[in-house]
C-alpha cells in the first residue's frame, strides 16, 4: 500500500467512526438526497422529503377544495406569525417578535428605515458592513437617501470603535457570505448600545447553523432568509425580528393593509397593529410560506447547540482533509481557524476556482463559486456527514491535479476580504 493509499484509508476510516457516533446523523433520512455530496446548503438547503406530500394537500385540498375558506380554516391568515414563532427558538428569540414574509431585501429596507425612525433625533449616520452581501449595501444606500442620513462603510471589526453620537444604527452580517467569518454579535451590539445606537443584524448565513441569541444579546432588529440552513425552498419568504421593547414604536416604511390594526376595515387612514404584525405588508405568498412551515418540521427535537458542535467538527475535519489531499500551494483557506470566528462554511482561495468547481460538480461534489477565486463549501449538519467531507476533499485534490495551475498573476489581487463581489 502506498503512502497515498494509507492516508486515504486512515481518513476514510476516521470519517466512518465519526459518522457512527454522530447523534445528528439520523436526520439525514428526512431529506431527499442522492449520491451527490451536497455542500451548497448555505445557498439552497436540501428538500425535506415530506414537503411534496404536504404541498400536494395545500394545493389539492386547501386551495383546490376549500379555496377562500382556507384563510381561516387552514390558518393561512396567521401563518406569518405562526412561522415566526417556529423560527424564534433557532435564533434565540421569545415568541411574538418575528414575522415571516417578503424577501430579505424588503425586510432589510423595513429594518433600516424603521430603525432610523426609532433612533434619537440628531443621529444622522448609518454604519454599514463594508464586506456585506451587495444587496444589503444597495438597500442601505437607498434608505440613507430617503431618510437624509449618510452611509459610513466599515470593516465589521471597526464598527464598535466607530459608533458615536451621530450613529443611528449599524447593519452588520453575522457571517460573511464569502469567507464564512463569524462576526462578534454580542460585542458589537453592546458597543452600539453604549454609543446610544441600534444594532441591526443580517442572519442569512447563521440562522440554523449556530446559536444567535437575539434576545440574550439585546439585538434591536434582525432579518434573515429561510432557503439556506432552514431548507425552506427556492425563494422561500424571509423574516423580520423586532425586539418586543421596540414594537410599540416600530414605524414601518411599508405600511400595508396586512399590518393594519383592522385590515378588513378597509379604512383610508393607516393605524398600525400591535406587536411584530407591524412587520407585515401585503398578502403573504401562501404556497412558499406553507412549504417553509413543513420544512421546519425537521428541526423538531433538534438543539441548535448540537448543530453548532457538529458544524465545527465537520469544518475542522474538512480542512484537515484538504491539507492532506490538496497539492501544496493550490488552495488556501480564507475561513478563520478559531471556532469563535467561523460560521458553517469553508471558503478556499484558488486561482483556478471556476474550472475547479465546474469539474467538482461534474464529479458529484456540489459547492459553489464566488468570483474571481473563491470556492465555497457549506456544511449543513442535519444532512452532511464526515464521509461527505472526506470525499469532497479527496475529490478536490484529484481535480486540482487534473486542472492545470494558473500562471503567475492569474486571478485577482483583490481577494474575498476586499469588498463585495458579484
CSV table of C-alpha atoms in Angstrom, one decimal:
chain,number,residue,atom,x,y,z
A,1,UNK,CA,0.0,0.0,0.0
A,2,UNK,CA,1.4,3.4,-1.0
A,3,UNK,CA,1.6,6.4,1.4
A,4,UNK,CA,-1.3,8.0,-0.5
A,5,UNK,CA,-3.4,4.9,-0.1
A,6,UNK,CA,-2.6,4.7,3.6
A,7,UNK,CA,-3.5,8.4,4.1
A,8,UNK,CA,-6.8,7.9,2.3
A,9,UNK,CA,-7.6,4.7,4.3
A,10,UNK,CA,-6.9,6.5,7.6
A,11,UNK,CA,-9.1,9.4,6.8
A,12,UNK,CA,-12.0,7.3,5.4
A,13,UNK,CA,-11.9,5.1,8.5
A,14,UNK,CA,-11.9,8.1,10.8
A,15,UNK,CA,-14.8,9.6,8.9
A,16,UNK,CA,-16.7,6.3,9.3
A,17,UNK,CA,-16.1,6.3,13.1
A,18,UNK,CA,-17.2,9.9,13.4
A,19,UNK,CA,-20.4,9.2,11.5
A,20,UNK,CA,-21.1,6.1,13.6
A,21,UNK,CA,-21.2,8.2,16.8
A,22,UNK,CA,-22.9,11.3,15.3
A,23,UNK,CA,-26.2,11.8,17.1
A,24,UNK,CA,-27.5,14.1,14.3
A,25,UNK,CA,-26.8,11.5,11.5
A,26,UNK,CA,-30.3,10.1,11.9
A,27,UNK,CA,-31.8,13.3,10.5
A,28,UNK,CA,-30.2,12.8,7.1
A,29,UNK,CA,-33.1,10.4,6.1
A,30,UNK,CA,-35.5,13.3,6.5
A,31,UNK,CA,-34.1,14.9,3.3
A,32,UNK,CA,-34.4,14.0,-0.4
A,33,UNK,CA,-30.8,13.3,-1.2
A,34,UNK,CA,-28.8,11.1,-3.6
A,35,UNK,CA,-25.2,10.0,-4.0
A,36,UNK,CA,-24.1,13.6,-4.6
A,37,UNK,CA,-22.1,15.3,-1.9
A,38,UNK,CA,-24.2,18.4,-1.4
A,39,UNK,CA,-22.1,21.2,0.2
A,40,UNK,CA,-24.2,24.1,-1.0
A,41,UNK,CA,-26.9,24.3,1.7
A,42,UNK,CA,-25.5,27.8,2.5
A,43,UNK,CA,-27.1,28.8,-0.8
A,44,UNK,CA,-30.1,26.5,-1.1
A,45,UNK,CA,-31.0,23.9,1.5
A,46,UNK,CA,-31.9,20.4,0.5
A,47,UNK,CA,-35.6,19.4,0.2
A,48,UNK,CA,-37.1,17.8,3.3
A,49,UNK,CA,-38.6,14.6,2.0
A,50,UNK,CA,-42.1,15.1,3.4
A,51,UNK,CA,-42.7,18.6,1.9
A,52,UNK,CA,-44.0,17.4,-1.5
A,53,UNK,CA,-46.9,15.4,0.2
A,54,UNK,CA,-47.7,18.4,2.4
A,55,UNK,CA,-47.8,20.7,-0.6
A,56,UNK,CA,-50.0,18.3,-2.5
A,57,UNK,CA,-52.5,18.7,0.3
A,58,UNK,CA,-52.1,22.5,0.3
A,59,UNK,CA,-52.7,22.7,-3.4
A,60,UNK,CA,-55.3,20.0,-3.9
A,61,UNK,CA,-57.4,20.4,-0.7
A,62,UNK,CA,-56.7,23.7,0.9
A,63,UNK,CA,-56.6,25.7,-2.4
A,64,UNK,CA,-58.5,23.3,-4.7
A,65,UNK,CA,-61.4,22.4,-2.4
A,66,UNK,CA,-61.6,24.9,0.5
A,67,UNK,CA,-60.4,27.8,-1.7
A,68,UNK,CA,-61.1,31.1,0.1
A,69,UNK,CA,-62.2,29.3,3.3
A,70,UNK,CA,-58.5,28.3,3.8
A,71,UNK,CA,-57.6,31.8,5.0
A,72,UNK,CA,-59.5,30.9,8.2
A,73,UNK,CA,-59.9,27.1,8.2
A,74,UNK,CA,-56.4,26.2,7.1
A,75,UNK,CA,-54.7,29.0,9.1
A,76,UNK,CA,-53.4,30.9,6.1
A,77,UNK,CA,-54.0,34.3,7.7
A,78,UNK,CA,-52.0,33.6,10.8
A,79,UNK,CA,-49.1,31.9,9.0
A,80,UNK,CA,-46.6,34.8,9.1
A,81,UNK,CA,-46.7,35.0,12.9
A,82,UNK,CA,-47.0,31.2,13.4
A,83,UNK,CA,-43.9,30.5,11.4
A,84,UNK,CA,-42.1,33.4,13.1
A,85,UNK,CA,-42.7,31.6,16.4
A,86,UNK,CA,-41.2,28.4,15.0
A,87,UNK,CA,-38.1,30.2,13.8
A,88,UNK,CA,-37.7,32.1,17.0
A,89,UNK,CA,-36.0,29.3,19.1
A,90,UNK,CA,-33.4,28.8,16.3
A,91,UNK,CA,-32.3,32.4,16.7
A,92,UNK,CA,-32.7,32.8,20.4
A,93,UNK,CA,-35.9,34.8,20.4
A,94,UNK,CA,-39.1,34.6,22.5
A,95,UNK,CA,-42.4,34.2,20.7
A,96,UNK,CA,-44.1,37.3,19.3
A,97,UNK,CA,-41.1,39.0,17.9
A,98,UNK,CA,-40.6,37.5,14.4
A,99,UNK,CA,-42.9,37.8,11.4
A,100,UNK,CA,-42.3,35.8,8.2
A,101,UNK,CA,-42.9,37.3,4.8
A,102,UNK,CA,-41.4,39.3,1.9
A,103,UNK,CA,-37.8,38.9,0.7
A,104,UNK,CA,-34.6,39.6,2.7
A,105,UNK,CA,-34.1,42.8,0.7
A,106,UNK,CA,-37.5,44.1,1.6
A,107,UNK,CA,-37.0,43.3,5.2
A,108,UNK,CA,-33.6,45.0,5.3
A,109,UNK,CA,-35.3,48.1,4.0
A,110,UNK,CA,-38.0,47.9,6.6
A,111,UNK,CA,-35.5,47.4,9.4
A,112,UNK,CA,-33.2,50.2,8.3
A,113,UNK,CA,-35.8,52.9,7.8
A,114,UNK,CA,-37.8,51.9,10.9
A,115,UNK,CA,-34.5,51.7,12.8
A,116,UNK,CA,-33.7,55.3,11.8
A,117,UNK,CA,-37.1,56.4,13.0
A,118,UNK,CA,-36.5,54.6,16.3
A,119,UNK,CA,-33.1,56.3,16.8
A,120,UNK,CA,-32.7,59.5,18.8
A,121,UNK,CA,-33.1,62.8,16.9
A,122,UNK,CA,-29.8,64.2,15.5
A,123,UNK,CA,-28.3,60.9,14.8
A,124,UNK,CA,-27.6,61.1,11.0
A,125,UNK,CA,-25.3,58.3,10.1
A,126,UNK,CA,-25.8,54.6,9.3
A,127,UNK,CA,-22.8,52.3,9.8
A,128,UNK,CA,-22.7,49.5,7.2
A,129,UNK,CA,-20.6,46.3,7.0
A,130,UNK,CA,-18.4,47.1,4.0
A,131,UNK,CA,-18.0,43.4,3.3
A,132,UNK,CA,-21.7,42.8,3.2
A,133,UNK,CA,-23.7,40.9,0.6
A,134,UNK,CA,-24.2,43.5,-2.1
A,135,UNK,CA,-28.0,43.9,-1.8
A,136,UNK,CA,-27.6,44.9,1.9
A,137,UNK,CA,-25.3,47.7,0.7
A,138,UNK,CA,-27.7,48.8,-2.1
A,139,UNK,CA,-30.7,48.9,0.3
A,140,UNK,CA,-28.7,50.8,2.9
A,141,UNK,CA,-27.7,53.4,0.4
A,142,UNK,CA,-31.3,53.9,-0.7
A,143,UNK,CA,-32.6,54.0,2.9
A,144,UNK,CA,-29.9,56.7,3.6
A,145,UNK,CA,-31.0,58.8,0.7
A,146,UNK,CA,-34.7,58.5,1.7
A,147,UNK,CA,-34.0,59.5,5.3
A,148,UNK,CA,-31.3,62.1,4.8
A,149,UNK,CA,-28.7,60.0,6.5
A,150,UNK,CA,-25.1,59.4,5.5
A,151,UNK,CA,-23.6,55.9,5.0
A,152,UNK,CA,-20.3,55.0,6.6
A,153,UNK,CA,-19.0,51.7,5.2
A,154,UNK,CA,-16.6,50.0,7.6
A,155,UNK,CA,-15.0,46.6,8.2
A,156,UNK,CA,-17.2,45.0,10.9
A,157,UNK,CA,-14.3,44.9,13.3
A,158,UNK,CA,-14.1,48.7,13.2
A,159,UNK,CA,-17.8,49.3,13.9
A,160,UNK,CA,-17.7,49.1,17.7
A,161,UNK,CA,-15.0,51.8,17.9
A,162,UNK,CA,-16.6,54.0,15.2
A,163,UNK,CA,-20.1,54.2,16.8
A,164,UNK,CA,-20.6,57.6,18.3
A,165,UNK,CA,-23.1,60.4,19.0
A,166,UNK,CA,-24.1,60.7,15.3
A,167,UNK,CA,-24.7,57.0,14.8
A,168,UNK,CA,-28.4,55.9,14.4
A,169,UNK,CA,-27.7,52.3,13.8
A,170,UNK,CA,-25.4,49.7,12.2
A,171,UNK,CA,-26.2,47.0,9.7
A,172,UNK,CA,-23.9,44.0,10.1
A,173,UNK,CA,-23.8,40.5,8.6
A,174,UNK,CA,-23.5,37.8,11.3
A,175,UNK,CA,-21.5,35.6,9.0
A,176,UNK,CA,-19.6,36.9,5.9
A,177,UNK,CA,-21.1,35.2,2.9
A,178,UNK,CA,-17.8,34.8,1.1
A,179,UNK,CA,-15.3,33.8,3.7
A,180,UNK,CA,-17.5,32.3,6.4
A,181,UNK,CA,-16.1,34.6,9.1
A,182,UNK,CA,-18.4,34.9,12.1
A,183,UNK,CA,-18.7,38.4,13.4
A,184,UNK,CA,-18.9,39.4,17.1
A,185,UNK,CA,-22.6,39.9,17.6
A,186,UNK,CA,-22.6,40.2,21.4
A,187,UNK,CA,-19.6,42.6,21.5
A,188,UNK,CA,-20.7,44.8,18.5
A,189,UNK,CA,-24.3,45.0,19.8
A,190,UNK,CA,-23.1,46.1,23.3
A,191,UNK,CA,-20.7,48.7,21.8
A,192,UNK,CA,-23.5,50.2,19.6
A,193,UNK,CA,-25.8,50.4,22.6
A,194,UNK,CA,-23.1,52.0,24.7
A,195,UNK,CA,-22.9,54.7,22.0
A,196,UNK,CA,-26.7,55.1,22.0
A,197,UNK,CA,-27.2,53.4,18.6
A,198,UNK,CA,-29.2,50.4,17.4
A,199,UNK,CA,-28.0,47.1,16.2
A,200,UNK,CA,-29.5,45.5,13.0
A,201,UNK,CA,-28.2,42.1,12.1
A,202,UNK,CA,-28.4,40.1,8.9
A,203,UNK,CA,-28.7,36.4,9.9
A,204,UNK,CA,-28.9,34.8,6.4
A,205,UNK,CA,-25.7,32.7,6.9
A,206,UNK,CA,-26.1,31.9,10.6
A,207,UNK,CA,-29.7,31.1,11.4
A,208,UNK,CA,-30.0,27.3,11.5
A,209,UNK,CA,-26.2,26.8,11.7
A,210,UNK,CA,-25.3,28.2,15.1
A,211,UNK,CA,-26.8,29.9,18.2
A,212,UNK,CA,-27.6,33.5,17.6
A,213,UNK,CA,-29.1,34.7,20.9
A,214,UNK,CA,-31.1,37.7,19.7
A,215,UNK,CA,-32.9,38.3,23.0
A,216,UNK,CA,-30.0,37.4,25.2
A,217,UNK,CA,-27.6,39.8,23.5
A,218,UNK,CA,-30.2,42.6,23.2
A,219,UNK,CA,-30.3,42.9,19.4
A,220,UNK,CA,-32.8,45.5,18.2
A,221,UNK,CA,-33.8,44.4,14.7
A,222,UNK,CA,-32.7,41.5,12.6
A,223,UNK,CA,-33.5,39.9,9.2
A,224,UNK,CA,-32.8,36.6,7.6
A,225,UNK,CA,-33.7,34.3,4.8
A,226,UNK,CA,-35.2,30.8,5.1
A,227,UNK,CA,-33.9,28.9,2.0
A,228,UNK,CA,-30.4,28.2,3.2
A,229,UNK,CA,-29.9,26.3,6.5
A,230,UNK,CA,-33.7,26.4,7.2
A,231,UNK,CA,-34.4,24.5,4.0
A,232,UNK,CA,-37.5,26.4,3.0
A,233,UNK,CA,-37.0,26.1,-0.7
A,234,UNK,CA,-36.1,28.5,-3.5
A,235,UNK,CA,-37.4,31.9,-2.9
A,236,UNK,CA,-39.0,31.0,0.4
A,237,UNK,CA,-40.1,34.0,2.5
A,238,UNK,CA,-37.6,35.9,4.7
A,239,UNK,CA,-38.3,37.1,8.2
A,240,UNK,CA,-38.1,40.2,10.4
A,241,UNK,CA,-37.3,40.3,14.1
A,242,UNK,CA,-38.4,43.3,16.1
A,243,UNK,CA,-37.4,43.2,19.7
A,244,UNK,CA,-40.5,43.5,22.0
A,245,UNK,CA,-39.2,46.7,23.6
A,246,UNK,CA,-39.4,48.5,20.2
A,247,UNK,CA,-42.6,47.1,18.8
A,248,UNK,CA,-44.9,49.9,20.0
A,249,UNK,CA,-42.7,52.5,18.2
A,250,UNK,CA,-41.8,50.4,15.1
A,251,UNK,CA,-42.8,52.6,12.2
A,252,UNK,CA,-42.6,50.6,9.0
A,253,UNK,CA,-41.8,52.4,5.8
A,254,UNK,CA,-44.2,49.9,4.0
A,255,UNK,CA,-47.5,50.2,5.9
A,256,UNK,CA,-49.5,47.6,4.0
A,257,UNK,CA,-53.0,46.5,4.7
A,258,UNK,CA,-51.8,43.3,6.4
A,259,UNK,CA,-50.2,45.3,9.2
A,260,UNK,CA,-53.2,47.4,9.8
A,261,UNK,CA,-54.9,47.1,13.2
A,262,UNK,CA,-58.2,46.4,11.4
A,263,UNK,CA,-57.1,45.0,8.0
A,264,UNK,CA,-60.6,44.2,6.8
A,265,UNK,CA,-62.0,47.6,7.9
A,266,UNK,CA,-60.6,49.0,4.6
A,267,UNK,CA,-60.4,52.5,6.1
A,268,UNK,CA,-58.4,55.2,4.3
A,269,UNK,CA,-56.3,56.0,7.3
A,270,UNK,CA,-53.5,53.7,8.5
A,271,UNK,CA,-53.3,52.5,12.1
A,272,UNK,CA,-50.6,50.0,12.9
A,273,UNK,CA,-51.4,46.7,14.5
A,274,UNK,CA,-49.8,45.7,17.8
A,275,UNK,CA,-46.6,43.6,18.0
A,276,UNK,CA,-44.5,42.1,15.3
A,277,UNK,CA,-47.5,42.1,13.0
A,278,UNK,CA,-46.4,45.6,12.1
A,279,UNK,CA,-43.7,44.0,10.0
A,280,UNK,CA,-46.3,42.6,7.6
A,281,UNK,CA,-47.0,44.4,4.3
A,282,UNK,CA,-49.3,42.8,1.8
A,283,UNK,CA,-50.8,39.4,1.1
A,284,UNK,CA,-48.3,36.7,2.0
A,285,UNK,CA,-47.0,34.1,-0.5
A,286,UNK,CA,-49.0,31.2,0.9
A,287,UNK,CA,-47.6,28.4,-1.2
A,288,UNK,CA,-44.0,29.2,-0.3
A,289,UNK,CA,-44.9,30.0,3.2
A,290,UNK,CA,-46.6,26.6,3.8
A,291,UNK,CA,-43.7,24.8,2.1
A,292,UNK,CA,-41.4,26.5,4.7
A,293,UNK,CA,-43.7,25.6,7.5
A,294,UNK,CA,-43.5,21.9,6.5
A,295,UNK,CA,-39.7,22.2,6.1
A,296,UNK,CA,-39.3,23.5,9.6
A,297,UNK,CA,-40.6,20.1,10.9
A,298,UNK,CA,-37.1,18.7,10.5
A,299,UNK,CA,-36.0,20.9,13.4
A,300,UNK,CA,-38.4,19.3,15.9
A,301,UNK,CA,-36.3,18.0,18.8
A,302,UNK,CA,-33.0,19.4,17.4
A,303,UNK,CA,-30.8,21.6,19.7
A,304,UNK,CA,-29.1,24.3,17.8
A,305,UNK,CA,-26.1,23.9,20.2
A,306,UNK,CA,-25.7,20.3,18.9
A,307,UNK,CA,-25.9,21.6,15.3
A,308,UNK,CA,-23.1,24.0,16.1
A,309,UNK,CA,-20.9,21.4,17.7
A,310,UNK,CA,-21.2,19.2,14.6
A,311,UNK,CA,-20.7,22.1,12.3
A,312,UNK,CA,-17.3,22.9,13.9
A,313,UNK,CA,-16.3,19.3,13.9
A,314,UNK,CA,-17.2,18.9,10.2
A,315,UNK,CA,-15.4,22.0,9.1
A,316,UNK,CA,-12.3,21.1,11.2
A,317,UNK,CA,-12.3,17.7,9.6
A,318,UNK,CA,-12.8,19.0,6.1
A,319,UNK,CA,-9.9,21.5,6.5
A,320,UNK,CA,-7.7,18.6,7.8
A,321,UNK,CA,-8.6,16.5,4.7
A,322,UNK,CA,-8.0,19.4,2.3
A,323,UNK,CA,-4.5,19.8,3.8
A,324,UNK,CA,-3.9,16.1,3.4
A,325,UNK,CA,-5.2,15.8,-0.2
A,326,UNK,CA,-4.7,19.1,-2.0
A,327,UNK,CA,-1.4,19.7,-3.8
A,328,UNK,CA,0.7,22.2,-1.9
A,329,UNK,CA,0.1,25.8,-2.8
A,330,UNK,CA,-3.0,25.3,-4.9
A,331,UNK,CA,-5.6,26.3,-2.3
A,332,UNK,CA,-5.6,28.4,0.8
A,333,UNK,CA,-8.4,28.8,3.4
A,334,UNK,CA,-9.8,32.3,3.9
A,335,UNK,CA,-12.1,30.9,6.6
A,336,UNK,CA,-10.8,31.6,10.1
A,337,UNK,CA,-9.4,28.7,12.0
A,338,UNK,CA,-10.6,29.8,15.5
A,339,UNK,CA,-14.1,28.4,16.3
A,340,UNK,CA,-15.3,31.6,17.6
A,341,UNK,CA,-14.7,33.3,14.3
A,342,UNK,CA,-16.1,30.6,12.0
A,343,UNK,CA,-19.6,30.1,10.6
A,344,UNK,CA,-20.6,26.8,8.9
A,345,UNK,CA,-18.8,27.1,5.6
A,346,UNK,CA,-15.3,26.8,4.4
A,347,UNK,CA,-14.0,29.2,1.7
A,348,UNK,CA,-10.8,28.3,-0.2
A,349,UNK,CA,-9.0,30.7,-2.4
A,350,UNK,CA,-8.0,29.0,-5.7
A,351,UNK,CA,-6.7,30.8,-8.8
A,352,UNK,CA,-8.5,28.2,-11.0
A,353,UNK,CA,-11.7,28.3,-9.0
A,354,UNK,CA,-14.2,28.5,-11.9
A,355,UNK,CA,-12.7,25.4,-13.7
A,356,UNK,CA,-12.2,23.5,-10.4
A,357,UNK,CA,-15.8,24.0,-9.2
A,358,UNK,CA,-17.2,23.1,-12.6
A,359,UNK,CA,-15.2,19.8,-12.5
A,360,UNK,CA,-16.1,19.1,-8.9
A,361,UNK,CA,-19.8,19.4,-9.7
A,362,UNK,CA,-19.3,17.1,-12.7
A,363,UNK,CA,-17.8,14.5,-10.3
A,364,UNK,CA,-20.7,14.7,-7.9
A,365,UNK,CA,-19.4,17.2,-5.3
A,366,UNK,CA,-21.5,20.4,-5.3
A,367,UNK,CA,-20.2,23.5,-3.7
A,368,UNK,CA,-20.3,27.0,-5.3
A,369,UNK,CA,-18.1,29.8,-6.5
A,370,UNK,CA,-17.6,33.4,-5.7
A,371,UNK,CA,-15.7,35.2,-8.4
A,372,UNK,CA,-12.9,35.6,-9.0
A,373,UNK,CA,-11.2,33.0,-7.0
A,374,UNK,CA,-13.2,31.6,-4.0
A,375,UNK,CA,-14.5,28.0,-3.7
A,376,UNK,CA,-17.3,27.8,-1.1
A,377,UNK,CA,-18.4,24.7,0.7
A,378,UNK,CA,-21.3,24.9,3.1
A,379,UNK,CA,-21.8,22.3,5.9
A,380,UNK,CA,-25.4,21.7,6.9
A,381,UNK,CA,-25.1,19.4,9.9
A,382,UNK,CA,-28.6,17.9,9.6
A,383,UNK,CA,-27.7,16.0,6.4
A,384,UNK,CA,-23.9,16.4,5.8
A,385,UNK,CA,-21.7,13.7,7.3
A,386,UNK,CA,-18.0,13.2,7.9
A,387,UNK,CA,-17.7,10.8,5.0
A,388,UNK,CA,-19.1,13.6,2.8
A,389,UNK,CA,-16.4,15.9,4.0
A,390,UNK,CA,-13.6,13.4,3.3
A,391,UNK,CA,-15.0,12.5,-0.1
A,392,UNK,CA,-15.3,16.2,-1.1
A,393,UNK,CA,-11.7,17.0,0.0
A,394,UNK,CA,-10.4,13.9,-1.8
A,395,UNK,CA,-12.2,14.9,-5.0
A,396,UNK,CA,-10.8,18.4,-4.7
A,397,UNK,CA,-7.3,17.0,-4.5
A,398,UNK,CA,-7.9,14.9,-7.6
A,399,UNK,CA,-9.4,17.8,-9.5
A,400,UNK,CA,-6.5,20.1,-8.6
A,401,UNK,CA,-4.1,17.5,-10.0
A,402,UNK,CA,-6.1,17.3,-13.3
A,403,UNK,CA,-6.7,21.1,-13.7
A,404,UNK,CA,-3.5,22.9,-14.8
A,405,UNK,CA,-2.3,25.5,-12.4
A,406,UNK,CA,-2.8,29.1,-13.5
A,407,UNK,CA,0.3,31.1,-14.4
A,408,UNK,CA,1.8,33.9,-12.3
A,409,UNK,CA,-0.6,36.8,-11.8
A,410,UNK,CA,-3.7,34.8,-12.5
A,411,UNK,CA,-6.8,35.7,-10.6
A,412,UNK,CA,-7.4,38.9,-8.8
A,413,UNK,CA,-5.2,40.6,-6.2
A,414,UNK,CA,-8.4,41.8,-4.6
A,415,UNK,CA,-9.3,38.7,-2.6
A,416,UNK,CA,-12.6,38.0,-0.8
A,417,UNK,CA,-11.9,40.4,2.1
A,418,UNK,CA,-11.5,43.4,-0.3
A,419,UNK,CA,-15.3,44.1,-0.6
A,420,UNK,CA,-18.5,42.8,-2.2
A,421,UNK,CA,-18.2,40.7,-5.3
A,422,UNK,CA,-20.9,39.6,-7.8
